[in-house]
Short mmCIF file of C-alpha atoms in Angstrom, two decimals:
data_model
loop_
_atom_site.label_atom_id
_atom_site.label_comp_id
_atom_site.label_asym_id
_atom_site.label_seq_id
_atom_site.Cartn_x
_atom_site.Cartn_y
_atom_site.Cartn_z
CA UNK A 127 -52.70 417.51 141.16
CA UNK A 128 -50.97 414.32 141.18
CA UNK A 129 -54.16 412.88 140.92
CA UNK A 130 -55.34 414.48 138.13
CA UNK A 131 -52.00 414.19 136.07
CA UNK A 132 -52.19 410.38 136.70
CA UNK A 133 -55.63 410.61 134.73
CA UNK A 134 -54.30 412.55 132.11
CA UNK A 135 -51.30 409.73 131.19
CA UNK A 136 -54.09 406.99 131.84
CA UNK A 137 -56.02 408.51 129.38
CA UNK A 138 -53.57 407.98 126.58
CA UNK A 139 -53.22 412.06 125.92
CA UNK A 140 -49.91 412.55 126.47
CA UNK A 141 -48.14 412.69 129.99
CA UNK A 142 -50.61 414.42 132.43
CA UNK A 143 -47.72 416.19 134.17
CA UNK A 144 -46.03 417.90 131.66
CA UNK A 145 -49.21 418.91 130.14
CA UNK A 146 -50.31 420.62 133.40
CA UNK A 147 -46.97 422.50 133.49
CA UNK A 148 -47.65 423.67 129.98
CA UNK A 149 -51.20 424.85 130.81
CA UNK A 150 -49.34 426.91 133.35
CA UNK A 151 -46.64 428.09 131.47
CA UNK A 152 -49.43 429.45 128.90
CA UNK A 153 -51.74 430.55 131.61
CA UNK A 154 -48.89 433.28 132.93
CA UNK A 155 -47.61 433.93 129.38
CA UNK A 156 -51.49 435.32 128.87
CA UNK A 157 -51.56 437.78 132.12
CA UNK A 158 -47.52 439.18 130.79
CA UNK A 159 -48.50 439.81 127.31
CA UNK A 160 -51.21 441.92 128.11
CA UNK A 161 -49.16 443.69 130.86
CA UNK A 162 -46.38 444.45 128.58
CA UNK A 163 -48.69 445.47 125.79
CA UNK A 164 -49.99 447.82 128.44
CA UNK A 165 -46.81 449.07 129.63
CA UNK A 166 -45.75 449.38 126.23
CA UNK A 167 -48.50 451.29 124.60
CA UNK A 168 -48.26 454.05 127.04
CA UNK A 169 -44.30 454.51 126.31
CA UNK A 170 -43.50 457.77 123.99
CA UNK A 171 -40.45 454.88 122.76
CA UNK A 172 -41.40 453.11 119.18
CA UNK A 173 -41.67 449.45 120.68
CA UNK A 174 -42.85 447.98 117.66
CA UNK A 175 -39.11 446.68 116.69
CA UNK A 176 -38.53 445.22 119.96
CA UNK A 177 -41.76 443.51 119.93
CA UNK A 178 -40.59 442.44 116.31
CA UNK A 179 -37.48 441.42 117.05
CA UNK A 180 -38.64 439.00 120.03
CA UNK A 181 -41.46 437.33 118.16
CA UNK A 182 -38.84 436.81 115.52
CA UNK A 183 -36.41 435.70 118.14
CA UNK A 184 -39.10 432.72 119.74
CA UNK A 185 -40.17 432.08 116.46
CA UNK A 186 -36.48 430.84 115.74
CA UNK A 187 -36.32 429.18 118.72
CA UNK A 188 -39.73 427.46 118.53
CA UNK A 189 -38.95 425.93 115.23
CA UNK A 190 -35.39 424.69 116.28
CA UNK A 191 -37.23 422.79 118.86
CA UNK A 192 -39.83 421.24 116.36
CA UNK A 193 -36.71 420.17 114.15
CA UNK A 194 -35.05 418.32 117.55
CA UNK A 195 -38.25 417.09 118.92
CA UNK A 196 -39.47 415.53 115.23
CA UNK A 197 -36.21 414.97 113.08
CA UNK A 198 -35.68 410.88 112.83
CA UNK A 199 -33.47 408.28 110.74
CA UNK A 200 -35.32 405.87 108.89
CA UNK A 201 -34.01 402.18 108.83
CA UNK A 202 -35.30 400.47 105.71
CA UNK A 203 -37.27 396.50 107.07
CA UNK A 204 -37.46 393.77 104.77
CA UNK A 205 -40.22 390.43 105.28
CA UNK A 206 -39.40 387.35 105.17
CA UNK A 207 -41.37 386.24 101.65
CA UNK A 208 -43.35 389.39 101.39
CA UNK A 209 -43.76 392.00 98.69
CA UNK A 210 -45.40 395.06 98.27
CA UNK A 211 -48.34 395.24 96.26
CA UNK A 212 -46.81 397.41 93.63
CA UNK A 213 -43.81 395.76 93.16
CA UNK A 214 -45.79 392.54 92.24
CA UNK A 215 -46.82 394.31 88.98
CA UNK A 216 -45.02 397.25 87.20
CA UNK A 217 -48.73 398.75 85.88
CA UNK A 218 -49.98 398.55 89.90
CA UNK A 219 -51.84 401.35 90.38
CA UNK A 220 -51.54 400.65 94.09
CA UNK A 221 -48.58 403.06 95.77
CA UNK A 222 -47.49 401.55 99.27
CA UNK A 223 -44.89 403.09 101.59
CA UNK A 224 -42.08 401.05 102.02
CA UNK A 225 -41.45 399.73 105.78
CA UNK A 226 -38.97 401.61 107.68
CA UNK A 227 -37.89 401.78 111.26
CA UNK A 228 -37.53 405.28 112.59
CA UNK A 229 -34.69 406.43 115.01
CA UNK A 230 -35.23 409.46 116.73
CA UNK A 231 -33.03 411.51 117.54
CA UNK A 232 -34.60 413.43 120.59
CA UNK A 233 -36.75 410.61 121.49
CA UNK A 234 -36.67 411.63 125.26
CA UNK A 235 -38.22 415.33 123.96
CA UNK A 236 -37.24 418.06 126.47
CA UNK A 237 -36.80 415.93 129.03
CA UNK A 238 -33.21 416.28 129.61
CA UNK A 239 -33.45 419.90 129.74
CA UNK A 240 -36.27 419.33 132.96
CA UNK A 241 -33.69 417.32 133.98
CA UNK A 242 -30.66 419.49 134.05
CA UNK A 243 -32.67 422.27 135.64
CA UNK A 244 -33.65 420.08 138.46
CA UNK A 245 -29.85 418.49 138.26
CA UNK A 246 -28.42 422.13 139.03
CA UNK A 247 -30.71 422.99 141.84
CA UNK A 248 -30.01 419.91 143.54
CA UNK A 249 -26.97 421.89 145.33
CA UNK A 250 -29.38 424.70 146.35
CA UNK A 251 -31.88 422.87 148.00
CA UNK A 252 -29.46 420.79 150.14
CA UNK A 253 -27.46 423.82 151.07
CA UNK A 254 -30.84 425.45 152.09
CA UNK A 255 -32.20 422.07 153.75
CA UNK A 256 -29.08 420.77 155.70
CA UNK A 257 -26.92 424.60 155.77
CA UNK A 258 -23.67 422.54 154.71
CA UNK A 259 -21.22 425.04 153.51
CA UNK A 260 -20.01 422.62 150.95
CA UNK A 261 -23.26 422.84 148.83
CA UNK A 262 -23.37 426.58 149.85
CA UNK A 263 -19.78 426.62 147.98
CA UNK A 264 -21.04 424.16 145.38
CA UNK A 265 -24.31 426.32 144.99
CA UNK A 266 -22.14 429.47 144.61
CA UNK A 267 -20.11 427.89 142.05
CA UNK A 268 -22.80 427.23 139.84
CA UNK A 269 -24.56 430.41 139.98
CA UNK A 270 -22.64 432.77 138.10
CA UNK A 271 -24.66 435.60 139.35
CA UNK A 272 -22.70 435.09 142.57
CA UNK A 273 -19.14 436.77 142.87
CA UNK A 274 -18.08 433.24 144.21
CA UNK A 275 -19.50 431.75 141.30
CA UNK A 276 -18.08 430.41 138.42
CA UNK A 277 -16.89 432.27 134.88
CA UNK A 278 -20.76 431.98 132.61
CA UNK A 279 -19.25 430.14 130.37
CA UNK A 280 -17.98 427.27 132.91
CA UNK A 281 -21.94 427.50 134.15
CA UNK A 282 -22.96 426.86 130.52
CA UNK A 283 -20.86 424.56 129.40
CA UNK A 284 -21.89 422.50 132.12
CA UNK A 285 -25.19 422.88 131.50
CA UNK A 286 -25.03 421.87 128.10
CA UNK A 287 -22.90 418.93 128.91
CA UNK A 288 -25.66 417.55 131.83
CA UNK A 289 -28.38 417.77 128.57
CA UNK A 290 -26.33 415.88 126.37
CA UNK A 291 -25.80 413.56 128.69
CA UNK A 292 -29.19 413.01 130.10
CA UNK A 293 -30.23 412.49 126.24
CA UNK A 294 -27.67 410.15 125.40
CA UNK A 295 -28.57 407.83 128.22
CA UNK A 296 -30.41 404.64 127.64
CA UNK A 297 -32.05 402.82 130.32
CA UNK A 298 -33.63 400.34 128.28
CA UNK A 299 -31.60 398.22 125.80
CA UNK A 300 -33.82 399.41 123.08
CA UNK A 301 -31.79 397.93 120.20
CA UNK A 302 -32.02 394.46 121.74
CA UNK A 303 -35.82 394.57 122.20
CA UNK A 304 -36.17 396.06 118.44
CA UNK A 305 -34.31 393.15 117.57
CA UNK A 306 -36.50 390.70 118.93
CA UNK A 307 -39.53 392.55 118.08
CA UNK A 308 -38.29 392.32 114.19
CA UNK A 309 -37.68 388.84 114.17
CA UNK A 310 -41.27 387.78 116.22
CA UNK A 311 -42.75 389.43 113.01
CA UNK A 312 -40.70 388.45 109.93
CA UNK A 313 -38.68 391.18 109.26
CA UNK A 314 -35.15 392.77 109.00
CA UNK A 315 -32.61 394.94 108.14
CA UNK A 316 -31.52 394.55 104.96
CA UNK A 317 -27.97 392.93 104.32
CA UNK A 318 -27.72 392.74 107.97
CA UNK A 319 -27.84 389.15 109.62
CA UNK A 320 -30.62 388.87 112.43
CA UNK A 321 -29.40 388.05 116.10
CA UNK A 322 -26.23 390.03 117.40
CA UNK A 323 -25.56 391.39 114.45
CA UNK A 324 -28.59 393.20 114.21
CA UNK A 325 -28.39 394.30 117.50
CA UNK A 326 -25.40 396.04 117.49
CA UNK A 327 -26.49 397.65 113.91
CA UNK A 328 -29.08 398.99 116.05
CA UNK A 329 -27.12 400.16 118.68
CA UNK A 330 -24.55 402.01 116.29
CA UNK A 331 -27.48 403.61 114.59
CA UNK A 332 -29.26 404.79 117.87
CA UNK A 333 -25.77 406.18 119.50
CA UNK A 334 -25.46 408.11 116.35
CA UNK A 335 -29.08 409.40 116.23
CA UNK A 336 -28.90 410.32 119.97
CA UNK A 337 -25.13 411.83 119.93
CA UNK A 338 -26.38 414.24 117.18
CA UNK A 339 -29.97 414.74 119.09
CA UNK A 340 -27.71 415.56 122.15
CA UNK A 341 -25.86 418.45 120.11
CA UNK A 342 -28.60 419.87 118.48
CA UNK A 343 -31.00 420.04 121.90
CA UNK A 344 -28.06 421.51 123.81
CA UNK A 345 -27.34 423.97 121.89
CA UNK A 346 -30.85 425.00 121.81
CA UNK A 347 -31.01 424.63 125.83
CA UNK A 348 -28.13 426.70 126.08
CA UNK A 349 -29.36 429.17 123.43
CA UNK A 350 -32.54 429.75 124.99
CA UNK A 351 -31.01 430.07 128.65
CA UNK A 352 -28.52 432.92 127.07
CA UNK A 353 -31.53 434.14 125.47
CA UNK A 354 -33.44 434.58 128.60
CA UNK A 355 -30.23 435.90 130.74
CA UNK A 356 -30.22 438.42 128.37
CA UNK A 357 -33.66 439.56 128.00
CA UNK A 358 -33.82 439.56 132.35
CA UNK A 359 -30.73 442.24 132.04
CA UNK A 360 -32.61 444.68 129.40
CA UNK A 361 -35.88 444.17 131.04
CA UNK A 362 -35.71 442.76 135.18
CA UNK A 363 -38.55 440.61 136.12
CA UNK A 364 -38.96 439.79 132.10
CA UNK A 365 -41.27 436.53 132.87
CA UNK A 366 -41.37 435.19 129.57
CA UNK A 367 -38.28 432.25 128.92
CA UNK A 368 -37.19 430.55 126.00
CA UNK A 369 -36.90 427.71 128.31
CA UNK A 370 -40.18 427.76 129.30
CA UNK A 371 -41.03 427.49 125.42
CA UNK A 372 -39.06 424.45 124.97
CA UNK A 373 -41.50 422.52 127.63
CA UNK A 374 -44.32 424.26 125.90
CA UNK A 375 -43.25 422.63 122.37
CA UNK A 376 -42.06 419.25 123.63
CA UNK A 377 -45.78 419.15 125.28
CA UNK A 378 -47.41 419.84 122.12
CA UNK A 379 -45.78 417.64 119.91
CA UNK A 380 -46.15 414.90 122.61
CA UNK A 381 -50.19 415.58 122.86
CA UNK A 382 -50.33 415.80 118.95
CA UNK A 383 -48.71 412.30 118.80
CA UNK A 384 -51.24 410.74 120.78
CA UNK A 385 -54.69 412.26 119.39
CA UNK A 386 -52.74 410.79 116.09
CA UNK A 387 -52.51 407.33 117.35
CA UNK A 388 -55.96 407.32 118.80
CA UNK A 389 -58.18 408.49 116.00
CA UNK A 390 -55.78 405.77 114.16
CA UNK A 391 -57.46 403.08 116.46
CA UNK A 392 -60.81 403.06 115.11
CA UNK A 393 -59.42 402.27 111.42
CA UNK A 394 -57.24 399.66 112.66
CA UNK A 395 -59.80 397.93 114.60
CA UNK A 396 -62.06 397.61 111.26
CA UNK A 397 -58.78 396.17 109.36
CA UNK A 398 -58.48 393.52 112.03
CA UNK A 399 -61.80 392.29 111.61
CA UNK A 400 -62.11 392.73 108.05
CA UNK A 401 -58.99 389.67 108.09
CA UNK A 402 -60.48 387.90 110.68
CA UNK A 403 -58.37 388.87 113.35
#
């Protein structure tokens, strides 16, 4: 499997493990919908407005995670010395879009919430590994199944804390390679001086992007855990998660992005040789 999900990210589609999680996801979501339609049909109970009511229900929650995933800032550019073609001439017929830098403000996708998951079962797997009662304690705390374990709203607030967090977080220094990007091709922000100044622009804009990102995607990580808490009461061994969903969109949108950029490629290649390039 690793194999094969190395292939996939080689390949340019997307990243090959989070595609082959999806194809899971979907492949059990097909063998529980026709169970439950099964169970369901043979109930004397109307089920149509529960069947209503959760299609509404994921339908909500699947476009809340389009919104996270695709919702960006744009940050006007201006060249050095360079026009577009219908400025030059008020009676250009010729409509360009102006260049604009776009901030994301999920740019991770629903990677902190894989994240956090794996984050809060850390404690489980040592306690079951090594049998230290302090990660039994720890594990107990965070379950709030457990009598031991914390008040639900302690376990969710933490777990909406650990997404923000993890979405927040910036490895790279983005804004400082931006910045150097920008000036290696003539451009900046306008009414901002290039160097430092730019870079800390940059950095302002992203930590504002990504603070808000971090709200909106924990709240919907927290909604959709709720969400399936509460469907596992009404209905035990209820398969389907809103969790689960939130992989299945962030996977999507990821393999959309890239069939995008690589039917682009063809197009672009002709423009560079039509310049000579």
């Amino acid at each position: 499997m690793g194999w094969i999900s190395d292939k996939i990210s080689e390949s340019g589609f997307g990243q090959g493990s989070s595609l082959i999680i999806c194809v899971n996801i979907l492949t059990g979501y097909t063998d529980t919908l026709y169970k439950m339609l099964a169970q369901l049909s043979g109930s004397s109970v109307s089920w149509w407005p529960y069947v209503l009511a959760v299609l509404g229900v994921f339908t909500i929650v699947t476009m809340w995670a389009v919104v996270v995933t695709e919702s960006f800032r744009k940050i006007k550019l201006q060249y050095y010395g360079f026009k577009l073609a219908s400025a030059t001439r008020e009676d250009s017929p010729i409509t360009e879009v102006e260049p604009y830098l776009p901030f994301n403000i999920n740019p991770a996708g629903m990677q902190p919430v894989l994240t956090t998951s794996y984050f809060l079962a850390f404690p489980s797997l040592i306690a079951s590994v090594f049998g230290s009662r302090l990660w039994e304690h720890v594990r107990d705390i965070l379950n709030p199944d457990t009598s031991r374990g914390a008040d639900p709203w302690v376990y969710y607030m933490i777990y909406a804390f650990c997404v923000f967090i993890f979405n927040i977080i910036d490895i790279a220094n983005v804004p400082k390679e931006i910045a150097d990007y920008l000036n290696k091709m003539g451009a900046r922000v306008p009414n901002i001086k290039p160097g430092k100044a730019t870079v800390d622009f940059l950095t302002k804009i992203q930590a504002s992007t990504r603070f808000w990102g971090g709200v909106l995607l924990s709240l919907l990580a927290t909604t959709s855990v709720l969400l399936d808490r509460y469907l596992r009461s009404i209905n035990e061994g209820f398969p389907i998660g809103f969790t689960s969903i939130l992989i299945i969109v962030g996977s999507i949108i990821e393999l959309r992005r890239s069939y995008q950029a690589y039917n682009v490629m063809p197009s672009l290649a002709k423009a560079l040789q039509r310049y000579g390039l």
